PDB file of C-alpha atoms in Angstrom:
ATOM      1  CA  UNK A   1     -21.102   5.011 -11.716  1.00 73.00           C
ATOM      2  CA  UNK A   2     -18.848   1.993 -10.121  1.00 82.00           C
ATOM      3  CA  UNK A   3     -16.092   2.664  -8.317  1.00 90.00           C
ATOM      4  CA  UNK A   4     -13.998   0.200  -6.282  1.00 95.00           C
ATOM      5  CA  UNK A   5     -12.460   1.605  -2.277  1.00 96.00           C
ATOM      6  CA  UNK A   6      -9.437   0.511  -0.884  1.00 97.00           C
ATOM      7  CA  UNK A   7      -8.086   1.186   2.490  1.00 97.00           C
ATOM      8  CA  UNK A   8      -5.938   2.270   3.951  1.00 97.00           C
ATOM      9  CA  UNK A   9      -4.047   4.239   1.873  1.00 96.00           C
ATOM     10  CA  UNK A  10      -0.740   3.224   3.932  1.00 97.00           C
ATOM     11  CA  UNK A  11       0.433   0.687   5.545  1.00 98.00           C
ATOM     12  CA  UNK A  12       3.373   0.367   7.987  1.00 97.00           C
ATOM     13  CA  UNK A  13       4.351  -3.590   9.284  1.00 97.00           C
ATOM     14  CA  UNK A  14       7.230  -4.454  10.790  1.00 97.00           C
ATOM     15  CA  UNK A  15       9.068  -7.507   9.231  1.00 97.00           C
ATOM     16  CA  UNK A  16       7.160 -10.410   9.843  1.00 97.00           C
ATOM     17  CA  UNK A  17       4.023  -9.409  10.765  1.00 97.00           C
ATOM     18  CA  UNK A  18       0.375 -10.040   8.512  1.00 97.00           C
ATOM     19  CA  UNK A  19      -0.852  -6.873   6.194  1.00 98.00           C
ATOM     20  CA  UNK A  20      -4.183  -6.743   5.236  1.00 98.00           C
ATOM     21  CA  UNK A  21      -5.652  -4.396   2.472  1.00 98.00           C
ATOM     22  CA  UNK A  22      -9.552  -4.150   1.811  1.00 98.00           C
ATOM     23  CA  UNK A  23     -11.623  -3.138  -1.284  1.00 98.00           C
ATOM     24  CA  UNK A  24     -15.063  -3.024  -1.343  1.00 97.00           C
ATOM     25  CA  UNK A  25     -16.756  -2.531  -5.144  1.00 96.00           C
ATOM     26  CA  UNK A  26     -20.403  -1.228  -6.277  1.00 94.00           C
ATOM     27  CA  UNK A  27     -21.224  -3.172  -9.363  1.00 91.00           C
ATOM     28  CA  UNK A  28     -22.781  -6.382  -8.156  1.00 90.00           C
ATOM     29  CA  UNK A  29     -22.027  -8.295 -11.653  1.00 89.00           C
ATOM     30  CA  UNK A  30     -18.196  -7.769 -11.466  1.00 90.00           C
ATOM     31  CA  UNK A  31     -16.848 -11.433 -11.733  1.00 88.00           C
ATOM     32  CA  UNK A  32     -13.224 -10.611 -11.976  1.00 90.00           C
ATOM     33  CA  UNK A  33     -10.522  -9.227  -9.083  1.00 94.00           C
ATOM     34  CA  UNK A  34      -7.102  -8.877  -9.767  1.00 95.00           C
ATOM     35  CA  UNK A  35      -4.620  -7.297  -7.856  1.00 97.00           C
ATOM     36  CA  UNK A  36      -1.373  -5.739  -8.840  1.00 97.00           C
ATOM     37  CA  UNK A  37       1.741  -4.905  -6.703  1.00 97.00           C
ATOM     38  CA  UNK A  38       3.670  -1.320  -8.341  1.00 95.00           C
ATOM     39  CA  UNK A  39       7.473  -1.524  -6.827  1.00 94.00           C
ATOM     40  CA  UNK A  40       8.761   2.172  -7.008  1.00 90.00           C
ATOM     41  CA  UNK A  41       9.599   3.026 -10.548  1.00 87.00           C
ATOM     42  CA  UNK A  42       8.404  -0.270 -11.914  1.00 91.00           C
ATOM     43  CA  UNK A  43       5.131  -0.706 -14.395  1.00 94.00           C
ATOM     44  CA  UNK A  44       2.572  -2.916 -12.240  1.00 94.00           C
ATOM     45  CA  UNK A  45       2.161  -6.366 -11.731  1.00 95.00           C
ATOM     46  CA  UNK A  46      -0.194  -9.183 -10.901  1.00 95.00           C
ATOM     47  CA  UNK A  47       0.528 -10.702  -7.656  1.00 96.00           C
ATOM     48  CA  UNK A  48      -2.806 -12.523  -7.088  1.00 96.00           C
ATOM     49  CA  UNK A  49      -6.409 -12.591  -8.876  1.00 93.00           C
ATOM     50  CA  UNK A  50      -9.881 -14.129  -7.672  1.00 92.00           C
ATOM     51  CA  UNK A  51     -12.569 -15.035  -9.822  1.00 88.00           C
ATOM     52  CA  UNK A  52     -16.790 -14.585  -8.487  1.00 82.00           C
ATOM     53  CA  UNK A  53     -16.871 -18.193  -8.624  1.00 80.00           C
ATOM     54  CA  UNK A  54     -14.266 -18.892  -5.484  1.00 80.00           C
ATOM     55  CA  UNK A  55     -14.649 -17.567  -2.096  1.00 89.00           C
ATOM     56  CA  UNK A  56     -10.293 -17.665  -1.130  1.00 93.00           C
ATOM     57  CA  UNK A  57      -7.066 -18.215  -3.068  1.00 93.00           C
ATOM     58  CA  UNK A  58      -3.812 -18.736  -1.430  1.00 95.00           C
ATOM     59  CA  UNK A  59      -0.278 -18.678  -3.336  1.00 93.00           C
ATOM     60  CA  UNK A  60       2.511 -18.744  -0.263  1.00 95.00           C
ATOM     61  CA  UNK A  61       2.561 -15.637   1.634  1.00 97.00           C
ATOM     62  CA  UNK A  62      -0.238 -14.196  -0.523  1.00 97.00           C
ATOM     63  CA  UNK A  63      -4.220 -14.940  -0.102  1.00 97.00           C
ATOM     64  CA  UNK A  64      -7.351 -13.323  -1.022  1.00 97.00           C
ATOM     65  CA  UNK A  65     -10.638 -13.047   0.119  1.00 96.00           C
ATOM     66  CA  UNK A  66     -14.168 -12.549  -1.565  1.00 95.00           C
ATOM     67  CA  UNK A  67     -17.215 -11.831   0.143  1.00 95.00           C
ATOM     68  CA  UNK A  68     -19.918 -11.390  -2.698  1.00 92.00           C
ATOM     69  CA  UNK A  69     -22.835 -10.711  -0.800  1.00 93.00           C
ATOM     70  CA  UNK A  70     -21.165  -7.512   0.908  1.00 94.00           C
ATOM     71  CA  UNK A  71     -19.123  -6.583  -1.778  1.00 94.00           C
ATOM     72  CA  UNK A  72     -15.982  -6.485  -0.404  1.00 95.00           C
ATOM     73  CA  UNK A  73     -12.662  -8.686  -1.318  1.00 97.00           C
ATOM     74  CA  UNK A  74      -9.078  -8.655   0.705  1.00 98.00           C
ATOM     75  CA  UNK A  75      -5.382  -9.119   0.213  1.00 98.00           C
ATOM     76  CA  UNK A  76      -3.818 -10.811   2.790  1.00 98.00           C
ATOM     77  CA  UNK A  77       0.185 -10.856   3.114  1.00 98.00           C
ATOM     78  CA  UNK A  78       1.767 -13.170   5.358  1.00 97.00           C
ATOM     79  CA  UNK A  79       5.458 -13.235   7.391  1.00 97.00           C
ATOM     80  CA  UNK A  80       6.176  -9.268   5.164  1.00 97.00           C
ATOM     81  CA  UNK A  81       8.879  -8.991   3.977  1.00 97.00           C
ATOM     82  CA  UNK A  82      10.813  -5.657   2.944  1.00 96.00           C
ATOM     83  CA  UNK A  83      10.704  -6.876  -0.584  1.00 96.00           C
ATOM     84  CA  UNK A  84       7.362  -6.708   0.183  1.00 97.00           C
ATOM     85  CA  UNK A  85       7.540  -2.973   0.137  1.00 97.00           C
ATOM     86  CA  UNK A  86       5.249  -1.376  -2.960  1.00 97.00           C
ATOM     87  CA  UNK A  87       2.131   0.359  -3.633  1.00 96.00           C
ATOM     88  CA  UNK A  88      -0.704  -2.580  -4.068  1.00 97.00           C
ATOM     89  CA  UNK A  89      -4.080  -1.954  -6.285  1.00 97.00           C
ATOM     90  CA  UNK A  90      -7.036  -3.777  -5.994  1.00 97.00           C
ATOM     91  CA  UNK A  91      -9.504  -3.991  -9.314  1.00 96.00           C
ATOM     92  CA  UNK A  92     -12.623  -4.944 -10.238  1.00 94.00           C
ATOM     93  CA  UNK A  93     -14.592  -6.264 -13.433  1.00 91.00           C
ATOM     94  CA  UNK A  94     -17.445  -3.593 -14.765  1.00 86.00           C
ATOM     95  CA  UNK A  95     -19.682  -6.225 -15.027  1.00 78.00           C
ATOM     96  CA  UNK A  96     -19.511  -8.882 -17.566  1.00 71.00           C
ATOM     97  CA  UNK A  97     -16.520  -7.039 -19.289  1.00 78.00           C
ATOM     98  CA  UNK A  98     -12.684  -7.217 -19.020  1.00 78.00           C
ATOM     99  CA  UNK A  99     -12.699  -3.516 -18.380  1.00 86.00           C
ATOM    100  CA  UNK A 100     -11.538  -2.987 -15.103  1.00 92.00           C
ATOM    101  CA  UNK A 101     -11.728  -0.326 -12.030  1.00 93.00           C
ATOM    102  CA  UNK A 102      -9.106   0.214  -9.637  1.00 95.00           C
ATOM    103  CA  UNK A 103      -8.640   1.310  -6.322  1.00 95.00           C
ATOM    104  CA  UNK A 104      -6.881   4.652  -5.484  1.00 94.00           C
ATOM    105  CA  UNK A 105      -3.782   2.007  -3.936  1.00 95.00           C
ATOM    106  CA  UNK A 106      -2.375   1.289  -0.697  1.00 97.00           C
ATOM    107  CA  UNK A 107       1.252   2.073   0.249  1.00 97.00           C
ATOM    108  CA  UNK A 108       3.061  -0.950   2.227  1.00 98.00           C
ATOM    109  CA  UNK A 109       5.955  -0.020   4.069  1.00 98.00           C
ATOM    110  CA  UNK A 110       7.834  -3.309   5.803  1.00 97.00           C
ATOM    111  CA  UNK A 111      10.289  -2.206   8.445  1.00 95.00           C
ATOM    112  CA  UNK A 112      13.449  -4.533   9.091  1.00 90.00           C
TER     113      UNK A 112
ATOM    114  CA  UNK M   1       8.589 -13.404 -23.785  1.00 56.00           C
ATOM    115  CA  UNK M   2       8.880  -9.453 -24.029  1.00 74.00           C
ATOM    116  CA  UNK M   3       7.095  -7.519 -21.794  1.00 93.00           C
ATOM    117  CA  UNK M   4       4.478  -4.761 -22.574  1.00 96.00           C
ATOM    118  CA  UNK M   5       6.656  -1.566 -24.347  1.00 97.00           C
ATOM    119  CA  UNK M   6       6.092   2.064 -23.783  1.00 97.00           C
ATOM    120  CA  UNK M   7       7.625   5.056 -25.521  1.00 97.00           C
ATOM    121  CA  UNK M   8       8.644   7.803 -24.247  1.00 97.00           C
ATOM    122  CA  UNK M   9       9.075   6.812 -20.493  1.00 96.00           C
ATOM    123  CA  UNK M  10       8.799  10.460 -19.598  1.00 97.00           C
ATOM    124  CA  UNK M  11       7.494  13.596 -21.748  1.00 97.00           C
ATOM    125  CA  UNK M  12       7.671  16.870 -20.221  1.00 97.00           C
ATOM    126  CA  UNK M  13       5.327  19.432 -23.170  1.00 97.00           C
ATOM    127  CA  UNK M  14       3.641  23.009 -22.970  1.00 97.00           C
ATOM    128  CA  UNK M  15       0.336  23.256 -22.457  1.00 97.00           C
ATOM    129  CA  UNK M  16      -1.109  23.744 -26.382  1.00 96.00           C
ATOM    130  CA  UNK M  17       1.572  21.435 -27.544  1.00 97.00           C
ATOM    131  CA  UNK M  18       0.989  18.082 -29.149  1.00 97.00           C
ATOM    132  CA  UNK M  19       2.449  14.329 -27.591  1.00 98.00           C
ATOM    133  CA  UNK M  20       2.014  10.972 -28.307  1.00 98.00           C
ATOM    134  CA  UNK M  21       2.204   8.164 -26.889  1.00 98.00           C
ATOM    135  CA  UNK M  22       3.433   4.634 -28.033  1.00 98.00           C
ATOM    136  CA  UNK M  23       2.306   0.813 -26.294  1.00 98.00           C
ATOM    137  CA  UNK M  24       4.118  -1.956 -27.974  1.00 97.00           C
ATOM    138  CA  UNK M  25       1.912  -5.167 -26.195  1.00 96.00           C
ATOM    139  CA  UNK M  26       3.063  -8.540 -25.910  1.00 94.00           C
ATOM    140  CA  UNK M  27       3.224 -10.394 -28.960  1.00 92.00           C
ATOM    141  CA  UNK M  28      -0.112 -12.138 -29.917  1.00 89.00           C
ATOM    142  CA  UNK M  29      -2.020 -10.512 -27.718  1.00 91.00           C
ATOM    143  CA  UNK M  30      -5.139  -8.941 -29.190  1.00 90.00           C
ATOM    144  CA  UNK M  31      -6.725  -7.266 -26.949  1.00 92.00           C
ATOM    145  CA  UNK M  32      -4.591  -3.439 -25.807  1.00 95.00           C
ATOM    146  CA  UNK M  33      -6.139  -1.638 -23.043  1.00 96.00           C
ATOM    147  CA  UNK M  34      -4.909   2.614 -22.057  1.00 97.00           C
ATOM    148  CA  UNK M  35      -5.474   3.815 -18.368  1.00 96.00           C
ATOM    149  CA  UNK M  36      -4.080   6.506 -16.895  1.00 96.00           C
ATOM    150  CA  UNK M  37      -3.132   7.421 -13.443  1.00 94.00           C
ATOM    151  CA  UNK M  38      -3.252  11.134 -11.934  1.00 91.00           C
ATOM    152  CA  UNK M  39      -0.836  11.706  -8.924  1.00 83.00           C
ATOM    153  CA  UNK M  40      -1.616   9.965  -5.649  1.00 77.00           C
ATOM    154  CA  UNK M  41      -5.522   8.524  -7.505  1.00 86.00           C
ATOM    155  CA  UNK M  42      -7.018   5.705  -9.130  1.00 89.00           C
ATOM    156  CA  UNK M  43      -5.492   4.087 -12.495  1.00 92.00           C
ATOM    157  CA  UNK M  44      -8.401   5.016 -14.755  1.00 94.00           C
ATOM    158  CA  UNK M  45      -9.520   3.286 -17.590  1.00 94.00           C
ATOM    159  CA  UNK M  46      -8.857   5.125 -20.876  1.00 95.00           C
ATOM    160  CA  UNK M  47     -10.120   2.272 -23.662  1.00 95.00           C
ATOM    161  CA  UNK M  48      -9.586  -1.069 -25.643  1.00 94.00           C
ATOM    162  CA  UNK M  49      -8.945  -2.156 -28.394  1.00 94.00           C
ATOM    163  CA  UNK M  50      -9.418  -5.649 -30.089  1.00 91.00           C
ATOM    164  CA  UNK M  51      -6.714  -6.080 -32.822  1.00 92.00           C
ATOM    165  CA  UNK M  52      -7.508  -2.855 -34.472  1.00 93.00           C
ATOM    166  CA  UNK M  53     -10.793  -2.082 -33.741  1.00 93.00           C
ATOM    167  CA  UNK M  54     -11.846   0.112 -30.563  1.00 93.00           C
ATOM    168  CA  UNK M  55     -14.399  -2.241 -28.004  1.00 90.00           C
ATOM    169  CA  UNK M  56     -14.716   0.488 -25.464  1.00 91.00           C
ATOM    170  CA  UNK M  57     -13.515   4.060 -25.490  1.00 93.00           C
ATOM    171  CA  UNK M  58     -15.660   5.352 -22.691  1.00 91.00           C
ATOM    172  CA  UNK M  59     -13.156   6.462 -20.345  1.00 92.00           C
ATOM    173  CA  UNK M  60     -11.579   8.670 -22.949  1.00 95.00           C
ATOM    174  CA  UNK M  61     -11.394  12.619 -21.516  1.00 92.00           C
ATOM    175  CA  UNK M  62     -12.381  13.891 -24.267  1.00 92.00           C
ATOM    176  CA  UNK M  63     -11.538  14.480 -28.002  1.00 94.00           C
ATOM    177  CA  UNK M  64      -8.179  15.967 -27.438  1.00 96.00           C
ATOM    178  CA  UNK M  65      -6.862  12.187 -27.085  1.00 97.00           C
ATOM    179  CA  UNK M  66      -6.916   9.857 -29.994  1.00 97.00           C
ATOM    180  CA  UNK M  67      -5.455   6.791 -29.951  1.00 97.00           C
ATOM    181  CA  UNK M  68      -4.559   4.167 -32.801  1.00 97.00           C
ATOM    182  CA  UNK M  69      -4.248   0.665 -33.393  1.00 96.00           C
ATOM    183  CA  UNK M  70      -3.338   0.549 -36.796  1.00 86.00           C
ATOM    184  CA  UNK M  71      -2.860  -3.149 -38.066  1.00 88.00           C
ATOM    185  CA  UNK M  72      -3.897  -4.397 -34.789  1.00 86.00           C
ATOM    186  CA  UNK M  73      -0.242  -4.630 -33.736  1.00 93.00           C
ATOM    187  CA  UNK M  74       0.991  -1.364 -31.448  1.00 96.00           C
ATOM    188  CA  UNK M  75      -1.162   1.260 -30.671  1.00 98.00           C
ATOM    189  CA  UNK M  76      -0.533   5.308 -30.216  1.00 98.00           C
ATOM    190  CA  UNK M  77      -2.350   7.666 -28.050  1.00 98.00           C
ATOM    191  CA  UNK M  78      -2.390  11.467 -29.106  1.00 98.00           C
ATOM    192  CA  UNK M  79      -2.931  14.240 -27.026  1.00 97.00           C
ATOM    193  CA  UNK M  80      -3.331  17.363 -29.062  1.00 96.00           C
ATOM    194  CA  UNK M  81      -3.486  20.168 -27.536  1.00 96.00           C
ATOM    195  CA  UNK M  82      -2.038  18.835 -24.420  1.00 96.00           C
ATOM    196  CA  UNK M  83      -3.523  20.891 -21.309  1.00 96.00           C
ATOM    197  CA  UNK M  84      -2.201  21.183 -17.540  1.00 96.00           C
ATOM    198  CA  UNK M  85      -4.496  18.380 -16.190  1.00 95.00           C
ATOM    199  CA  UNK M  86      -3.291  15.992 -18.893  1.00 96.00           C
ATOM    200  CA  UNK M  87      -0.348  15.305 -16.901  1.00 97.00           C
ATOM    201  CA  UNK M  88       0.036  11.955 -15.097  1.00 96.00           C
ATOM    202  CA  UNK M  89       0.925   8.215 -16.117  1.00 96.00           C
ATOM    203  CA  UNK M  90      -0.260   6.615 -18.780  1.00 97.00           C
ATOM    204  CA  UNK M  91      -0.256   2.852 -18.905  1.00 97.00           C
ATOM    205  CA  UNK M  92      -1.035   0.673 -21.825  1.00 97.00           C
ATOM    206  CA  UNK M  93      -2.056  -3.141 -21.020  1.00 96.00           C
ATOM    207  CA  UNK M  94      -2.339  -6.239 -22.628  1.00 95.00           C
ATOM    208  CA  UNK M  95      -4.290  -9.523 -22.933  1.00 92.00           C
ATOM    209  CA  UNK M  96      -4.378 -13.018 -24.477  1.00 87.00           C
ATOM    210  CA  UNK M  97      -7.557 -12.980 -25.930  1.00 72.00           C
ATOM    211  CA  UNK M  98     -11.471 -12.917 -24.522  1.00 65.00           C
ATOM    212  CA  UNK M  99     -12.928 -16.287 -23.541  1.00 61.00           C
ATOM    213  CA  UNK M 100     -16.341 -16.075 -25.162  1.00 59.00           C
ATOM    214  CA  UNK M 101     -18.174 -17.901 -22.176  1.00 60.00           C
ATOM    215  CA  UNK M 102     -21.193 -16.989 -19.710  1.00 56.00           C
ATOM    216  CA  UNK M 103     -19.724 -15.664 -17.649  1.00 55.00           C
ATOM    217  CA  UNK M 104     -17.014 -13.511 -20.351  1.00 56.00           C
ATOM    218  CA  UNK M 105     -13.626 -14.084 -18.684  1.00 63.00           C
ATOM    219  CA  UNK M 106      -9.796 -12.452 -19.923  1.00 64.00           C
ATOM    220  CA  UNK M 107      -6.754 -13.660 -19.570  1.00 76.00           C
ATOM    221  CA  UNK M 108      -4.505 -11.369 -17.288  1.00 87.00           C
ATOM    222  CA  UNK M 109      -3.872  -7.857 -18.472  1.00 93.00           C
ATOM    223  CA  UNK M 110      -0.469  -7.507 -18.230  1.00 94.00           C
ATOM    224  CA  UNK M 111       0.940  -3.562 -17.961  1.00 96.00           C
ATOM    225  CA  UNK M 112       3.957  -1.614 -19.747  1.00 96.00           C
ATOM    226  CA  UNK M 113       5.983   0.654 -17.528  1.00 95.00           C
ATOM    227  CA  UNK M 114       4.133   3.530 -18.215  1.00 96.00           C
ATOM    228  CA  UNK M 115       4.771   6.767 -19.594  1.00 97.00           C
ATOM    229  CA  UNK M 116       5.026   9.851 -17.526  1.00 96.00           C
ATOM    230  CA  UNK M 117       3.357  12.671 -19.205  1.00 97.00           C
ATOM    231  CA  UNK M 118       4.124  16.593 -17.512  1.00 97.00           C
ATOM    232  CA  UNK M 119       2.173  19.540 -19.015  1.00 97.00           C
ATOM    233  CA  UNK M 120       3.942  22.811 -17.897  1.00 96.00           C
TER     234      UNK M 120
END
């Protein structure tokens, strides 16, 4: 069935420095890619989402990447901050649907 | 504008007993989507509803959940009888409304805080 992969599972950064999380995806009609940032004790929330039609979206600190060919899109977090601290999912379309699949999530730490 | 609701925020049952689960969505929003997320795994997806009427309940374990949309408005999501691997979070999501396009795009789904469900 699809499934979407995320690495890594954590994360450590110190203040200032660029995270990047990757997530590749199987189903090769998925047109949709959110991802959500999950603060501890807090319900998740969209950050950031690219459509199959766009290749890179920026908003400040925040950017990500789709590669359709391989499969594969990226978040990219600039100048982390602690606030930046959370557990991120990617997701992924099934298809031509608004259903979506998520990745297991990635754990940021951002050190002062 | 209200956020997504969720009631209980945490339920702690026996195995064999009964729970369930309440997702107030943002106001307007048709479309109510369930997932559920086991410790330290993926948020799955559980199902959605359009206004009242199930689109997709594939993801559902199997038929010891039921869940409701009555009057297209909130929705409830019974587990009866609740079993040890039942336990986790259970999110409910919502969305504007489906563009009816080539390709199909949504609006954002936007999530409730969850509830956390322990079977003992």
């Amino acid at each position: 069935g699809e499934n979407v992969e995320q690495h890594p599972s954590t994360l450590s950064v110190q203040e200032g420095d660029s995270a990047v999380i990757k997530c590749t995806y199987s189903d090769s009609a998925s047109n949709y890619f959110p991802w959500y940032k999950q603060e501890l004790g807090k319900r998740p929330q969209l950050i950031i989402d690219i459509r199959s039609n766009v290749g890179e979206k920026k908003d400040q600190r925040i950017a990500v990447t789709l590669n359709k060919t391989a499969k594969h899109f990226s978040l990219h977090i600039t100048e982390t901050q602690p606030e930046d601290s959370a557990v991120y999912f990617c997701a992924a379309s099934i298809g031509n649907t608004d259903k979506l699949i998520f990745g297991t999530g990635t754990r940021l730490q951002v050190f002062p | 504008e209200a956020g997504v609701t969720q009631f209980p925020s945490h339920s702690v049952i026996e195995k064999g007993q009964t729970v369930t689960l309440r997702c107030d969505p943002i106001s307007g929003h048709d479309n109510l989507y369930w997932y559920r997320r086991v410790m330290g795994k993926e948020i799955k997806f559980l199902l959605h509803f359009v206004k009242e009427s199930k689109q997709d309940e594939s993801g559902m374990p199997n038929n010891r959940f039921l869940a409701e949309r009555t009057g297209g408005t909130y929705s409830t999501l019974k587990v009866q009888p609740a079993e040890l691997e039942d336990s986790g979070v259970y999110f409910c999501a919502s969305s504007k409304r489906i563009f009816m396009t080539a390709p199909i795009r949504t609006d954002t789904q936007y999530f409730g805080p969850g509830t956390r469900l322990t079977v003992l």
